[in-house]
CSV table of N, CA and C in Angstrom, one decimal:
chain,number,residue,atom,x,y,z
A,204,MET,N,-2.5,-11.4,14.5
A,204,MET,CA,-2.2,-10.2,13.7
A,204,MET,C,-1.8,-9.0,14.6
A,205,LYS,N,-0.7,-8.4,14.2
A,205,LYS,CA,-0.1,-7.3,15.0
A,205,LYS,C,-0.8,-6.0,14.5
A,206,MET,N,-1.5,-5.3,15.4
A,206,MET,CA,-2.2,-4.2,15.0
A,206,MET,C,-1.4,-3.0,14.7
A,207,ASN,N,-0.2,-2.9,15.3
A,207,ASN,CA,0.7,-1.7,15.1
A,207,ASN,C,1.8,-2.0,14.2
A,208,LYS,N,1.7,-3.0,13.3
A,208,LYS,CA,2.7,-3.4,12.4
A,208,LYS,C,3.0,-2.2,11.4
A,209,VAL,N,4.3,-2.0,11.2
A,209,VAL,CA,4.7,-1.0,10.2
A,209,VAL,C,4.8,-1.7,8.9
A,210,PRO,N,4.1,-1.1,7.9
A,210,PRO,CA,4.1,-1.7,6.5
A,210,PRO,C,5.5,-1.8,6.0
A,211,SER,N,5.7,-2.9,5.2
A,211,SER,CA,7.0,-3.0,4.4
A,211,SER,C,7.0,-1.8,3.4
A,212,PRO,N,8.1,-1.5,2.8
A,212,PRO,CA,8.1,-0.5,1.8
A,212,PRO,C,7.2,-0.8,0.6
A,213,ARG,N,7.1,-2.1,0.2
A,213,ARG,CA,6.2,-2.5,-0.9
A,213,ARG,C,4.7,-2.3,-0.4
A,214,GLU,N,4.4,-2.8,0.8
A,214,GLU,CA,3.0,-2.6,1.3
A,214,GLU,C,2.7,-1.1,1.3
A,215,LEU,N,3.6,-0.3,1.7
A,215,LEU,CA,3.4,1.2,1.8
A,215,LEU,C,3.1,1.7,0.4
A,216,GLN,N,3.8,1.3,-0.6
A,216,GLN,CA,3.6,1.7,-2.0
A,216,GLN,C,2.2,1.3,-2.4
A,217,LEU,N,1.8,0.1,-2.1
A,217,LEU,CA,0.5,-0.4,-2.6
A,217,LEU,C,-0.7,0.3,-1.8
A,218,LEU,N,-0.5,0.5,-0.5
A,218,LEU,CA,-1.5,1.2,0.3
A,218,LEU,C,-1.7,2.6,-0.3
A,219,ASN,N,-0.7,3.3,-0.7
A,219,ASN,CA,-0.8,4.6,-1.4
A,219,ASN,C,-1.6,4.5,-2.7
A,220,LEU,N,-1.5,3.4,-3.4
A,220,LEU,CA,-2.1,3.2,-4.7
A,220,LEU,C,-3.6,2.9,-4.5
A,221,VAL,N,-4.0,2.3,-3.4
A,221,VAL,CA,-5.4,1.9,-3.2
A,221,VAL,C,-6.2,3.0,-2.3
A,222,ILE,N,-5.6,4.2,-2.2
A,222,ILE,CA,-6.4,5.2,-1.6
A,222,ILE,C,-7.6,5.5,-2.5
A,223,LYS,N,-7.3,5.4,-3.8
A,223,LYS,CA,-8.4,5.4,-4.8
A,223,LYS,C,-8.7,3.9,-5.1
A,224,GLU,N,-10.0,3.6,-5.2
A,224,GLU,CA,-10.4,2.2,-5.5
A,224,GLU,C,-9.9,1.8,-6.8
A,225,ARG,N,-9.2,0.6,-6.9
A,225,ARG,CA,-8.6,0.1,-8.1
A,225,ARG,C,-8.7,-1.4,-8.2
A,226,THR,N,-8.6,-1.9,-9.4
A,226,THR,CA,-8.5,-3.4,-9.6
A,226,THR,C,-7.0,-3.7,-9.3
A,227,GLY,N,-6.7,-5.0,-9.2
A,227,GLY,CA,-5.3,-5.4,-9.0
A,227,GLY,C,-4.5,-5.0,-10.2
A,228,ARG,N,-5.1,-5.2,-11.4
A,228,ARG,CA,-4.4,-4.8,-12.6
A,228,ARG,C,-4.1,-3.3,-12.7
A,229,GLU,N,-5.0,-2.5,-12.3
A,229,GLU,CA,-4.8,-1.1,-12.2
A,229,GLU,C,-3.8,-0.7,-11.2
A,230,VAL,N,-3.7,-1.4,-10.1
A,230,VAL,CA,-2.6,-1.2,-9.1
A,230,VAL,C,-1.3,-1.5,-9.7
A,231,ALA,N,-1.2,-2.6,-10.5
A,231,ALA,CA,0.1,-3.0,-11.1
A,231,ALA,C,0.5,-1.9,-12.1
A,232,VAL,N,-0.4,-1.5,-12.9
A,232,VAL,CA,-0.1,-0.4,-13.9
A,232,VAL,C,0.3,0.9,-13.3
A,233,ALA,N,-0.4,1.3,-12.2
A,233,ALA,CA,-0.1,2.5,-11.5
A,233,ALA,C,1.3,2.4,-10.8
A,234,PHE,N,1.6,1.2,-10.3
A,234,PHE,CA,2.9,0.9,-9.7
A,234,PHE,C,4.0,1.1,-10.7
A,235,GLU,N,3.8,0.5,-11.9
A,235,GLU,CA,4.8,0.7,-12.9
A,235,GLU,C,5.0,2.1,-13.4
A,236,HIS,N,3.9,2.8,-13.5
A,236,HIS,CA,3.9,4.2,-13.9
A,236,HIS,C,4.7,5.1,-12.9
A,237,GLU,N,4.4,4.8,-11.6
A,237,GLU,CA,5.1,5.6,-10.5
A,237,GLU,C,6.6,5.2,-10.3
A,238,THR,N,6.9,3.9,-10.5
A,238,THR,CA,8.3,3.5,-10.1
A,238,THR,C,9.1,3.1,-11.3
A,239,GLU,N,8.5,3.0,-12.5
A,239,GLU,CA,9.2,2.5,-13.7
A,239,GLU,C,9.8,1.1,-13.4
A,240,GLN,N,9.1,0.3,-12.6
A,240,GLN,CA,9.5,-1.1,-12.3
A,240,GLN,C,8.2,-1.9,-12.4
A,241,ARG,N,8.3,-3.1,-13.0
A,241,ARG,CA,7.2,-4.0,-13.1
A,241,ARG,C,7.0,-4.8,-11.8
A,242,LEU,N,5.8,-5.0,-11.4
A,242,LEU,CA,5.5,-5.8,-10.3
A,242,LEU,C,4.6,-6.9,-10.8
A,243,PRO,N,5.0,-8.1,-10.8
A,243,PRO,CA,4.1,-9.2,-11.3
A,243,PRO,C,2.7,-9.2,-10.7
A,244,TYR,N,1.7,-9.5,-11.5
A,244,TYR,CA,0.3,-9.5,-11.0
A,244,TYR,C,0.2,-10.4,-9.8
A,245,GLY,N,0.8,-11.6,-9.9
A,245,GLY,CA,0.8,-12.5,-8.7
A,245,GLY,C,1.2,-11.9,-7.4
A,246,THR,N,2.3,-11.1,-7.5
A,246,THR,CA,2.8,-10.4,-6.3
A,246,THR,C,1.8,-9.4,-5.9
A,247,VAL,N,1.2,-8.6,-6.8
A,247,VAL,CA,0.3,-7.6,-6.4
A,247,VAL,C,-0.9,-8.2,-5.7
A,248,TYR,N,-1.5,-9.3,-6.3
A,248,TYR,CA,-2.7,-9.9,-5.7
A,248,TYR,C,-2.3,-10.6,-4.3
A,249,THR,N,-1.1,-11.2,-4.2
A,249,THR,CA,-0.7,-11.8,-3.0
A,249,THR,C,-0.6,-10.7,-1.9
A,250,LEU,N,0.0,-9.6,-2.2
A,250,LEU,CA,0.1,-8.5,-1.2
A,250,LEU,C,-1.2,-7.9,-0.8
A,251,LEU,N,-2.1,-7.7,-1.8
A,251,LEU,CA,-3.4,-7.1,-1.6
A,251,LEU,C,-4.2,-8.1,-0.7
A,252,ASP,N,-4.1,-9.4,-1.0
A,252,ASP,CA,-4.8,-10.4,-0.1
A,252,ASP,C,-4.3,-10.4,1.3
A,253,GLU,N,-3.0,-10.3,1.5
A,253,GLU,CA,-2.4,-10.2,2.8
A,253,GLU,C,-2.9,-9.0,3.5
A,254,MET,N,-2.9,-7.8,2.8
A,254,MET,CA,-3.3,-6.6,3.5
A,254,MET,C,-4.8,-6.6,3.8
A,255,GLU,N,-5.6,-7.3,3.0
A,255,GLU,CA,-7.0,-7.5,3.3
A,255,GLU,C,-7.2,-8.3,4.5
A,256,HIS,N,-6.4,-9.4,4.7
A,256,HIS,CA,-6.4,-10.2,5.8
A,256,HIS,C,-6.0,-9.4,7.1
A,257,MET,N,-5.1,-8.5,7.0
A,257,MET,CA,-4.7,-7.6,8.1
A,257,MET,C,-5.7,-6.6,8.4
A,258,GLY,N,-6.7,-6.4,7.5
A,258,GLY,CA,-7.7,-5.4,7.8
A,258,GLY,C,-7.4,-4.0,7.2
A,259,TRP,N,-6.3,-3.9,6.4
A,259,TRP,CA,-5.9,-2.7,5.9
A,259,TRP,C,-6.6,-2.3,4.6
A,260,VAL,N,-7.1,-3.3,3.9
A,260,VAL,CA,-7.7,-3.1,2.6
A,260,VAL,C,-9.0,-3.8,2.5
A,261,ASP,N,-10.0,-3.3,1.9
A,261,ASP,CA,-11.3,-4.0,1.6
A,261,ASP,C,-11.3,-4.3,0.1
A,262,SER,N,-12.0,-5.3,-0.3
A,262,SER,CA,-12.2,-5.6,-1.7
A,262,SER,C,-13.7,-5.9,-1.9
A,263,ARG,N,-14.1,-5.7,-3.1
A,263,ARG,CA,-15.5,-6.1,-3.5
A,263,ARG,C,-15.4,-6.5,-5.0
A,264,GLU,N,-16.4,-7.3,-5.4
A,264,GLU,CA,-16.5,-7.7,-6.8
A,264,GLU,C,-17.4,-6.7,-7.5
A,265,ASP,N,-17.1,-6.5,-8.8
A,265,ASP,CA,-17.9,-5.6,-9.6
A,265,ASP,C,-17.8,-6.2,-11.0
A,266,VAL,N,-18.6,-5.6,-11.9
A,266,VAL,CA,-18.5,-6.0,-13.4
A,266,VAL,C,-18.1,-4.7,-14.2
A,267,ARG,N,-17.1,-4.9,-15.0
A,267,ARG,CA,-16.6,-3.9,-15.9
A,267,ARG,C,-16.5,-4.5,-17.3
A,268,ASN,N,-17.1,-3.8,-18.2
A,268,ASN,CA,-17.0,-4.3,-19.6
A,268,ASN,C,-17.4,-5.7,-19.7
A,269,GLY,N,-18.4,-6.1,-18.9
A,269,GLY,CA,-19.0,-7.5,-19.0
A,269,GLY,C,-18.1,-8.5,-18.3
A,270,ARG,N,-17.1,-8.1,-17.6
A,270,ARG,CA,-16.2,-9.0,-16.9
A,270,ARG,C,-16.2,-8.7,-15.4
A,271,ARG,N,-16.2,-9.8,-14.6
A,271,ARG,CA,-16.1,-9.6,-13.1
A,271,ARG,C,-14.7,-9.2,-12.8
A,272,VAL,N,-14.6,-8.2,-11.9
A,272,VAL,CA,-13.3,-7.7,-11.4
A,272,VAL,C,-13.4,-7.6,-9.9
A,273,ARG,N,-12.3,-7.6,-9.2
A,273,ARG,CA,-12.2,-7.3,-7.8
A,273,ARG,C,-11.6,-6.0,-7.6
A,274,LEU,N,-12.2,-5.1,-6.9
A,274,LEU,CA,-11.7,-3.7,-6.6
A,274,LEU,C,-11.2,-3.7,-5.2
A,275,TYR,N,-10.1,-3.0,-5.0
A,275,TYR,CA,-9.5,-2.8,-3.7
A,275,TYR,C,-9.4,-1.4,-3.3
A,276,LYS,N,-9.7,-1.1,-2.0
A,276,LYS,CA,-9.6,0.2,-1.4
A,276,LYS,C,-9.1,0.2,0.0
A,277,ILE,N,-8.3,1.2,0.4
A,277,ILE,CA,-7.8,1.2,1.7
A,277,ILE,C,-8.9,1.5,2.7
A,278,ARG,N,-8.8,0.9,3.9
A,278,ARG,CA,-9.7,1.1,5.0
A,278,ARG,C,-9.0,2.0,6.1
A,279,SER,N,-9.8,2.4,7.1
A,279,SER,CA,-9.3,3.2,8.2
A,279,SER,C,-8.0,2.6,8.8
A,280,PRO,N,-8.0,1.3,9.2
A,280,PRO,CA,-6.8,0.7,9.7
A,280,PRO,C,-5.6,0.8,8.7
A,281,GLY,N,-5.9,0.7,7.5
A,281,GLY,CA,-4.9,0.8,6.4
A,281,GLY,C,-4.3,2.3,6.4
A,282,MET,N,-5.2,3.2,6.5
A,282,MET,CA,-4.7,4.6,6.6
A,282,MET,C,-3.8,4.9,7.8
A,283,ARG,N,-4.2,4.3,8.9
A,283,ARG,CA,-3.3,4.4,10.1
A,283,ARG,C,-2.0,3.7,9.9
A,284,ALA,N,-2.0,2.5,9.2
A,284,ALA,CA,-0.8,1.8,8.9
A,284,ALA,C,0.1,2.6,7.9
A,285,LEU,N,-0.6,3.3,7.0
A,285,LEU,CA,0.1,4.1,6.0
A,285,LEU,C,0.8,5.3,6.7
A,286,ASN,N,0.1,5.9,7.6
A,286,ASN,CA,0.7,7.0,8.4
A,286,ASN,C,1.8,6.5,9.3
A,287,ARG,N,1.7,5.4,9.9
A,287,ARG,CA,2.7,4.8,10.7
A,287,ARG,C,4.0,4.5,9.9
A,288,GLY,N,3.7,4.0,8.7
A,288,GLY,CA,4.9,3.7,7.8
A,288,GLY,C,5.6,4.9,7.3
A,289,ARG,N,4.8,5.9,7.0
A,289,ARG,CA,5.4,7.2,6.5
A,289,ARG,C,6.3,7.8,7.7
A,290,ASP,N,5.7,7.8,8.9
A,290,ASP,CA,6.5,8.3,10.0
A,290,ASP,C,7.7,7.5,10.3
A,291,TYR,N,7.6,6.2,10.3
A,291,TYR,CA,8.7,5.3,10.6
A,291,TYR,C,9.8,5.5,9.6
A,292,TYR,N,9.5,5.5,8.3
A,292,TYR,CA,10.6,5.6,7.2
A,292,TYR,C,11.1,7.0,7.2
A,293,ARG,N,10.4,8.0,7.5
A,293,ARG,CA,10.9,9.4,7.6
A,293,ARG,C,11.9,9.5,8.7
A,294,ALA,N,11.6,8.9,9.9
A,294,ALA,CA,12.5,8.9,11.0
A,294,ALA,C,13.7,8.1,10.7
A,295,LEU,N,13.5,7.0,10.1
A,295,LEU,CA,14.6,6.1,9.8
A,295,LEU,C,15.6,6.8,8.8
A,296,SER,N,15.1,7.6,7.9
A,296,SER,CA,16.0,8.3,6.9
A,296,SER,C,17.0,9.2,7.6
A,297,GLY,N,16.7,9.6,8.8
A,297,GLY,CA,17.7,10.5,9.5
A,297,GLY,C,18.5,9.7,10.6
A,298,PHE,N,18.3,8.4,10.7
A,298,PHE,CA,18.9,7.6,11.7
A,298,PHE,C,20.4,7.7,11.6
A,299,GLY,N,21.1,8.1,12.8
A,299,GLY,CA,22.5,8.1,12.8
A,299,GLY,C,23.1,9.4,12.3
A,300,LEU,N,22.3,10.3,11.8
A,300,LEU,CA,22.9,11.6,11.4
A,300,LEU,C,23.0,12.5,12.5
A,301,PRO,N,24.0,13.4,12.5
A,301,PRO,CA,24.1,14.3,13.6
A,301,PRO,C,22.9,15.3,13.7
A,302,GLN,N,22.4,15.6,14.8
A,302,GLN,CA,21.3,16.5,15.0
A,302,GLN,C,21.8,17.9,14.8
A,303,GLN,N,21.0,18.7,14.1
A,303,GLN,CA,21.3,20.1,13.9
A,303,GLN,C,20.8,20.9,15.1
A,304,GLU,N,21.7,21.7,15.6
A,304,GLU,CA,21.3,22.5,16.8
A,304,GLU,C,20.5,23.7,16.3
A,305,PRO,N,19.4,24.0,17.0
A,305,PRO,CA,18.6,25.2,16.6
A,305,PRO,C,19.4,26.5,16.7
A,306,GLY,N,19.1,27.3,15.8
A,306,GLY,CA,19.7,28.6,16.0
A,306,GLY,C,20.2,29.2,14.7
């Protein structure tokens, strides 16, 4: 596992969504609300599981409305990855553009 990996754009989006603890379904609904694009539940859970394996996200089981659910929340390494990703994509957005001279 590479500790300084830059999150993919999709990982970055999901990390932002699990700053607040959410179920996978809640992540999918929030993703659709934010992007106006559907992300299949299978994709959401696969990405969350991969990010948990990388140590970016924690999960725990809970019971809601009599049903077992898994809740996901970003961890400290995930926050660092989120910040790395934000910095990387911000810098990339200006790649190749002429530098403005101060003044």
